Coordinates of C-alpha atoms and ligand atoms in Angstrom, one line a residue:
M27 CA 0.0 0.0 0.0
P28 CA 1.4 3.4 -0.8
I29 CA 2.1 5.3 2.4
A30 CA 2.1 8.9 1.4
P31 CA 0.1 10.3 -1.5
T32 CA 2.9 11.0 -3.9
T33 CA 3.4 14.6 -4.7
G34 CA 5.9 14.2 -7.5
H35 CA 8.9 12.1 -8.3
D36 CA 11.4 14.2 -6.5
K37 CA 13.8 12.8 -3.9
F38 CA 12.2 14.8 -1.1
A39 CA 8.8 13.1 -1.6
S40 CA 10.3 9.7 -1.7
D41 CA 12.3 10.4 1.4
I42 CA 9.1 11.2 3.2
D43 CA 7.5 8.1 1.7
H44 CA 10.4 6.0 3.0
K45 CA 10.2 7.5 6.5
L46 CA 6.5 6.9 6.7
Q47 CA 7.1 3.2 5.6
E48 CA 9.5 2.9 8.5
I49 CA 7.0 4.5 10.9
M50 CA 4.2 2.3 9.5
K51 CA 5.9 -0.7 11.1
Q52 CA 5.2 0.8 14.5
T53 CA 1.6 1.7 13.7
G54 CA -1.7 -0.1 14.2
K55 CA -0.7 -0.8 17.8
L56 CA -1.7 0.8 21.1
T57 CA 0.4 0.2 24.2
K58 CA -1.4 0.8 27.5
N59 CA -0.2 -0.4 30.9
G60 CA 2.3 -2.7 29.3
K61 CA -0.3 -4.4 27.2
V62 CA -0.2 -4.1 23.4
Y63 CA -3.5 -4.0 21.5
K64 CA -4.0 -4.1 17.7
I65 CA -6.0 -1.0 16.7
T66 CA -7.7 0.6 13.7
V67 CA -9.8 3.7 13.6
D68 CA -12.8 1.6 14.5
S69 CA -11.2 0.5 17.8
L70 CA -11.7 4.0 19.2
D71 CA -14.9 5.9 20.2
F72 CA -15.1 9.7 20.1
V73 CA -15.7 11.3 23.6
K74 CA -15.1 15.0 23.1
E75 CA -12.9 17.7 21.5
L76 CA -9.7 18.6 23.3
G77 CA -8.2 21.2 21.0
T78 CA -7.8 22.4 17.5
G79 CA -4.5 23.5 16.0
S80 CA -3.2 24.5 12.6
C81 CA -2.4 20.9 11.8
G82 CA -5.6 19.1 12.7
H83 CA -7.5 18.5 15.9
V84 CA -7.1 16.6 19.1
V85 CA -9.9 14.6 20.5
E86 CA -10.5 12.5 23.6
M87 CA -11.3 8.9 22.6
K88 CA -12.1 5.7 24.4
H89 CA -10.3 2.5 23.4
K90 CA -13.2 0.1 23.3
E91 CA -11.3 -3.1 24.2
S92 CA -9.5 -1.7 27.3
N93 CA -11.9 1.1 28.2
E94 CA -8.9 3.4 28.5
I95 CA -9.0 7.0 27.5
V96 CA -6.5 8.4 25.0
A97 CA -5.9 11.8 23.4
V98 CA -5.8 11.4 19.6
K99 CA -4.3 14.0 17.3
Q100 CA -6.1 13.5 14.0
M101 CA -4.4 14.9 10.9
R102 CA -5.6 14.7 7.3
R103 CA -3.1 13.6 4.7
S104 CA -3.7 16.1 1.9
G105 CA -0.6 15.1 -0.1
N106 CA 0.9 18.5 0.4
R107 CA 4.6 18.1 1.0
E108 CA 4.9 20.5 3.8
E109 CA 2.0 19.0 5.6
N110 CA 3.3 15.5 5.2
K111 CA 6.6 16.6 6.6
R112 CA 4.9 18.1 9.7
I113 CA 2.9 15.0 10.3
L114 CA 6.0 12.9 10.0
M115 CA 8.1 15.0 12.2
D116 CA 5.5 15.1 14.9
L117 CA 5.0 11.4 14.8
D118 CA 8.7 10.6 14.6
I119 CA 9.6 12.7 17.7
V120 CA 6.8 11.5 20.0
L121 CA 7.5 7.9 19.0
K122 CA 11.1 8.1 19.9
S123 CA 10.7 10.2 23.1
H124 CA 9.1 7.5 25.2
S125 CA 11.8 7.7 27.8
C126 CA 11.4 11.4 28.5
P127 CA 9.0 12.4 31.3
Y128 CA 8.8 15.9 29.9
I129 CA 7.5 15.0 26.4
V130 CA 3.9 13.9 26.0
Q131 CA 3.9 10.1 25.7
C132 CA 2.8 8.4 22.5
M133 CA 0.9 5.1 22.9
G134 CA 0.5 4.3 19.3
A135 CA -0.5 5.6 15.9
I136 CA -2.8 4.7 13.1
V137 CA -2.0 5.6 9.4
T138 CA -4.8 5.3 6.8
P139 CA -4.6 6.5 3.2
S140 CA -6.4 9.7 4.2
E141 CA -5.4 10.3 7.8
V142 CA -2.8 9.9 10.5
W143 CA -3.9 9.5 14.1
I144 CA -1.4 9.9 16.9
C145 CA -2.6 8.3 20.2
M146 CA -1.2 10.1 23.2
E147 CA -1.6 10.0 26.9
Q148 CA -4.5 12.3 27.9
M149 CA -3.3 15.5 29.6
S150 CA -5.7 17.9 31.4
T151 CA -5.1 21.1 29.6
C152 CA -2.5 23.3 27.8
L153 CA -1.1 26.3 29.6
D154 CA -2.7 28.7 27.1
K155 CA -6.2 27.4 27.9
L156 CA -5.4 27.3 31.6
I157 CA -4.5 31.0 31.9
K158 CA -7.5 32.0 29.8
K159 CA -9.8 30.1 32.1
L160 CA -8.0 30.9 35.3
K161 CA -8.1 34.7 34.5
E162 CA -5.2 35.2 36.9
P163 CA -1.5 34.8 36.6
I164 CA 0.2 31.6 37.5
P165 CA 2.2 32.0 40.8
E166 CA 6.0 32.2 40.5
Q167 CA 6.7 29.0 42.3
I168 CA 4.3 27.0 40.1
I169 CA 6.0 28.6 37.0
G170 CA 9.4 27.6 38.5
K171 CA 8.4 24.0 38.5
M172 CA 7.0 24.3 35.0
V173 CA 10.3 25.9 33.8
V174 CA 12.3 22.9 35.1
S175 CA 10.1 20.5 33.1
I176 CA 10.1 22.6 29.9
V177 CA 13.9 23.2 29.9
N178 CA 14.5 19.5 30.6
G179 CA 12.2 18.6 27.7
L180 CA 13.8 21.0 25.3
N181 CA 17.3 19.9 26.4
Y182 CA 16.3 16.2 25.9
L183 CA 15.2 16.9 22.3
K184 CA 18.5 18.7 21.6
D185 CA 20.8 16.2 23.3
N186 CA 19.1 12.9 22.3
H187 CA 17.6 13.6 18.9
G188 CA 19.4 16.7 17.7
V189 CA 16.3 18.7 17.1
M190 CA 14.9 22.0 18.3
H191 CA 11.2 22.5 18.9
R192 CA 10.7 25.8 17.0
D193 CA 7.1 26.3 18.2
V194 CA 7.6 26.9 22.0
K195 CA 4.5 28.6 23.3
P196 CA 1.9 28.0 26.1
S197 CA -0.5 26.1 23.8
N198 CA 2.3 23.5 23.3
M199 CA 2.9 23.0 27.0
L200 CA 0.5 20.5 28.6
L201 CA -0.4 19.9 32.2
D202 CA -1.9 16.8 33.8
E203 CA -3.6 16.3 37.1
K204 CA -0.4 15.1 38.8
G205 CA 1.0 18.6 38.1
T206 CA 3.4 17.4 35.5
V207 CA 4.2 19.7 32.5
K208 CA 5.1 18.2 29.2
L209 CA 5.9 19.5 25.7
C210 CA 3.7 18.6 22.7
D211 CA 3.4 19.4 19.0
F212 CA 6.6 18.7 17.2
G213 CA 5.3 19.2 13.6
I214 CA 7.7 22.0 12.8
S215 CA 10.6 20.9 14.9
G216 CA 13.9 21.2 13.1
R217 CA 16.8 18.9 12.7
L218 CA 20.0 20.6 13.8
V219 CA 23.1 20.2 11.6
D220 CA 26.2 21.2 13.6
S221 CA 23.7 22.4 16.2
K222 CA 22.1 24.8 13.8
A223 CA 18.8 24.8 12.0
R224 CA 19.0 26.0 8.5
T225 CA 15.4 26.2 7.2
R226 CA 12.9 29.0 7.5
V227 CA 9.6 27.6 8.7
A228 CA 6.6 29.3 10.1
G229 CA 6.2 29.0 13.9
C230 CA 4.0 31.3 15.8
T231 CA 5.4 34.8 14.9
A232 CA 4.3 36.3 18.2
Y233 CA 6.9 34.1 20.1
M234 CA 9.6 34.3 17.4
A235 CA 13.1 35.3 18.2
P236 CA 14.7 38.4 16.5
E237 CA 17.3 36.3 14.7
R238 CA 14.6 34.2 13.1
I239 CA 12.6 37.2 12.0
E240 CA 15.6 39.0 10.5
P241 CA 18.4 36.5 9.8
E242 CA 21.8 37.9 9.0
D243 CA 21.7 36.2 5.7
P244 CA 18.0 35.9 4.7
K245 CA 18.9 33.5 1.9
S246 CA 20.3 30.9 4.3
P247 CA 18.9 31.5 7.8
V248 CA 21.0 30.0 10.5
Y249 CA 19.8 29.8 14.2
D250 CA 20.0 27.4 17.1
V251 CA 18.2 26.4 20.3
R252 CA 18.6 29.9 21.6
A253 CA 15.7 30.9 19.4
D254 CA 13.6 28.5 21.5
V255 CA 15.0 30.0 24.6
W256 CA 13.6 33.4 23.5
S257 CA 10.1 31.9 22.9
L258 CA 10.3 30.3 26.3
G259 CA 11.0 33.8 27.8
I260 CA 8.0 35.3 26.0
S261 CA 5.8 32.4 27.2
L262 CA 7.0 32.9 30.8
V263 CA 6.1 36.6 30.8
E264 CA 2.7 35.7 29.5
L265 CA 2.1 33.0 32.1
A266 CA 3.4 35.2 35.0
T267 CA 1.5 38.3 34.1
L268 CA -1.5 36.9 32.1
E269 CA -0.7 39.5 29.5
F270 CA 0.9 38.8 26.1
P271 CA 3.9 41.1 25.9
F272 CA 3.0 42.5 22.5
K273 CA -0.7 42.8 23.1
H274 CA -0.8 46.5 22.2
C275 CA 0.2 45.6 18.6
R276 CA -2.6 45.7 16.1
N277 CA -1.3 43.0 13.7
E278 CA 1.5 40.5 13.1
F279 CA 3.7 43.0 11.3
E280 CA 3.6 45.4 14.3
V281 CA 4.6 42.5 16.6
L282 CA 7.6 41.7 14.4
A283 CA 8.6 45.3 14.3
C284 CA 8.3 45.5 18.1
V285 CA 10.5 42.4 18.6
L286 CA 13.1 43.9 16.3
E287 CA 13.1 47.5 17.3
Q288 CA 12.1 47.7 20.9
D289 CA 13.7 46.6 24.1
P290 CA 12.9 43.0 25.0
P291 CA 9.9 42.4 27.3
R292 CA 10.6 42.1 31.0
L293 CA 8.6 41.1 34.1
P294 CA 6.9 44.2 35.5
P295 CA 8.5 45.5 38.7
N296 CA 6.6 45.7 42.1
R297 CA 4.6 42.6 41.5
G298 CA 6.5 40.5 44.0
F299 CA 8.5 38.5 41.6
S300 CA 11.9 37.3 42.9
L301 CA 15.1 38.8 41.6
D302 CA 16.1 35.4 40.3
F303 CA 12.9 35.2 38.3
H304 CA 13.5 38.7 36.8
H305 CA 17.0 37.7 35.9
F306 CA 16.0 34.3 34.4
I307 CA 13.5 36.0 32.1
Q308 CA 16.0 38.8 31.2
S309 CA 18.6 36.1 30.2
C310 CA 16.0 34.2 28.0
L311 CA 15.0 37.5 26.4
T312 CA 18.6 38.6 25.5
K313 CA 18.1 40.3 22.2
D314 CA 21.6 39.3 20.9
H315 CA 21.3 35.6 20.4
Q316 CA 25.1 35.1 20.6
K317 CA 24.8 36.3 24.2
R318 CA 21.6 34.4 25.0
P319 CA 22.2 31.3 27.2
K320 CA 21.7 27.7 25.9
Y321 CA 20.1 25.0 28.1
P322 CA 23.2 24.0 30.1
Q323 CA 23.6 27.6 31.2
L324 CA 19.9 28.0 32.0
M325 CA 20.1 24.8 34.1
E326 CA 22.9 26.4 36.1
H327 CA 20.8 29.5 36.8
S328 CA 19.8 30.1 40.4
F329 CA 16.1 30.2 39.5
F330 CA 16.3 26.8 37.8
K331 CA 18.4 25.3 40.6
R332 CA 16.0 26.6 43.2
Y333 CA 12.9 25.0 41.6
E334 CA 14.8 21.8 40.6
I335 CA 14.8 20.9 44.3
A336 CA 12.0 23.0 45.8
R337 CA 8.9 21.1 47.0
V338 CA 6.0 22.7 45.3
D339 CA 2.7 20.9 45.1
V340 CA 1.6 21.8 41.6
A341 CA -1.1 19.0 41.7
S342 CA -2.9 20.6 44.7
W343 CA -2.6 24.0 43.1
F344 CA -4.1 22.7 39.9
A345 CA -6.9 20.9 41.7
Q346 CA -7.9 24.2 43.4
V347 CA -7.7 26.0 40.1
L348 CA -10.1 23.4 38.5
Q349 CA -12.5 23.8 41.4
K350 CA -12.4 27.6 41.0
V351 CA -12.9 27.4 37.3
K352 CA -15.8 25.0 37.7
A353 CA -17.5 27.2 40.3
Q354 CA -17.1 30.2 37.9
E355 CA -18.6 28.3 35.0
N356 CA -21.5 27.1 37.2
L357 CA -22.2 30.6 38.2
Q358 CA -22.1 31.8 34.6
K359 CA -24.5 29.1 33.6
Q360 CA -26.9 30.0 36.4
Q361 CA -26.8 33.7 35.4
A362 CA -27.4 32.8 31.8
A363 CA -30.3 30.6 32.8
S364 CA -31.9 33.2 34.9
T365 CA -31.5 35.9 32.2
T366 CA -33.2 33.5 29.7
A367 CA -36.0 32.7 32.2
S368 CA -36.7 36.4 32.9
A369 CA -36.6 37.2 29.1
T370 CA -39.1 34.4 28.5
T371 CA -41.4 35.7 31.3
T372 CA -41.2 39.2 29.9
S373 CA -42.0 38.1 26.3
L374 CA -44.9 35.9 27.6
S375 CA -46.4 38.7 29.7
S376 CA -46.1 41.2 26.8
S377 CA -47.6 38.8 24.3
S378 CA -50.5 38.0 26.7
S379 CA -51.3 41.7 27.3
Ligands
ATP419 P1 -0.7 24.4 16.5 O1 -1.8 25.4 16.3 O2 0.1 24.8 17.7 O3 0.2 24.2 15.3 P2 -1.4 21.6 16.3 O4 -2.4 21.4 15.2 O5 0.0 21.2 15.9 O6 -1.4 23.0 16.9 P3 -1.3 20.5 19.0 O7 -0.5 21.7 19.4 O8 -0.5 19.2 19.0 O9 -1.9 20.7 17.5 O10 -2.6 20.3 19.8 C1 -3.6 21.3 19.8 C2 -4.2 21.5 21.2 O11 -4.9 20.3 21.6 C3 -3.2 21.8 22.3 O12 -3.0 23.2 22.4 C4 -3.9 21.3 23.5 O13 -4.8 22.2 24.0 C5 -4.7 20.1 23.0 N1 -3.9 18.8 23.2 C6 -2.9 18.4 22.4 N2 -2.4 17.2 22.9 C7 -3.1 16.9 24.0 C8 -3.1 15.8 25.0 N3 -2.2 14.8 24.9 N4 -4.0 15.9 26.0 C9 -4.9 16.9 26.1 N5 -4.9 17.9 25.3 C10 -4.1 17.9 24.2
MG420 MG1 0.1 23.4 19.1

């Protein structure tokens, strides 16, 4: 069976085809609690939507045979070469990162002529949705623990697989009920050659480092993991303040201009953040990428060191947050119901008079 809809006879397409053939050997199986099940798309029942991204959507599904819940990223295989590459990269990285506790775990995959499904462990939420629902900044000590996981995850990708993520942002950071933070979405991750990425791909512009926006040689852009360190810094300011640093910009071009022309974002003073945290963000958001730290240096930073050993109960904090969000949602539902009820009463009384 042909694996990828062929897009031409060029080498690139056949490389992708070959890689998918390799990955196919690992598909059609779901591993859960040490047991391996044979699966097809009919083995899973839809439960609910979990998220939509640019590459497809992620849904909660129940594996009928084991009754286990899985998160399934469903992507259409349009035959478009860039899209095939994204699917392949995402699948390739999650499949080989099973030993890393900071990368979302893949339990299996299904490839059909029209779709690719990646079955992952179900996480509770991504940090982007969390801050939107929470409507208040995440406390520094919780962020400290999150930073330890994210930096470890990014460092694992670099050290073990020679790749950088290239799309570091709160919606690609997942949190589970145990309080663990993991990275997801490796569709545009880039292979590093001599520790450098050499292709220009679209990530989310709002989190993009200056050297990726305006490379020294636009014909052959060269950047490294430090571009992800910048995106981490922007994400952390957003999580700690609940405000996107370039929120005053009216469009993407203004954001890009701001990143290039203005001083880098910082944590606001007088909000009780520790000096360590201020300095950690300042280092991540060093405009000159040559002076920006890489992971080993970040891991030596006093902020990282502190939270590497600190006992912080992220799980209890998250449980409280869930309760609070639920209470807020219930209140909103009650208010909406009473508004509808009084509107119905008014319209009934006006129609009867
Ligand atoms: P993007 O727009 O970032 O390119 P994408 O199409 O590549 O997105 P993902 O980032 O992998 O897709 O997932 C989209 C969203 O689905 C995430 O932001 C998150 O909210 C949710 N999600 C992804 N994986 C899981 C999971 N394992 N458990 C729970 N929710 C998840
Ligand atoms: Mg995403």
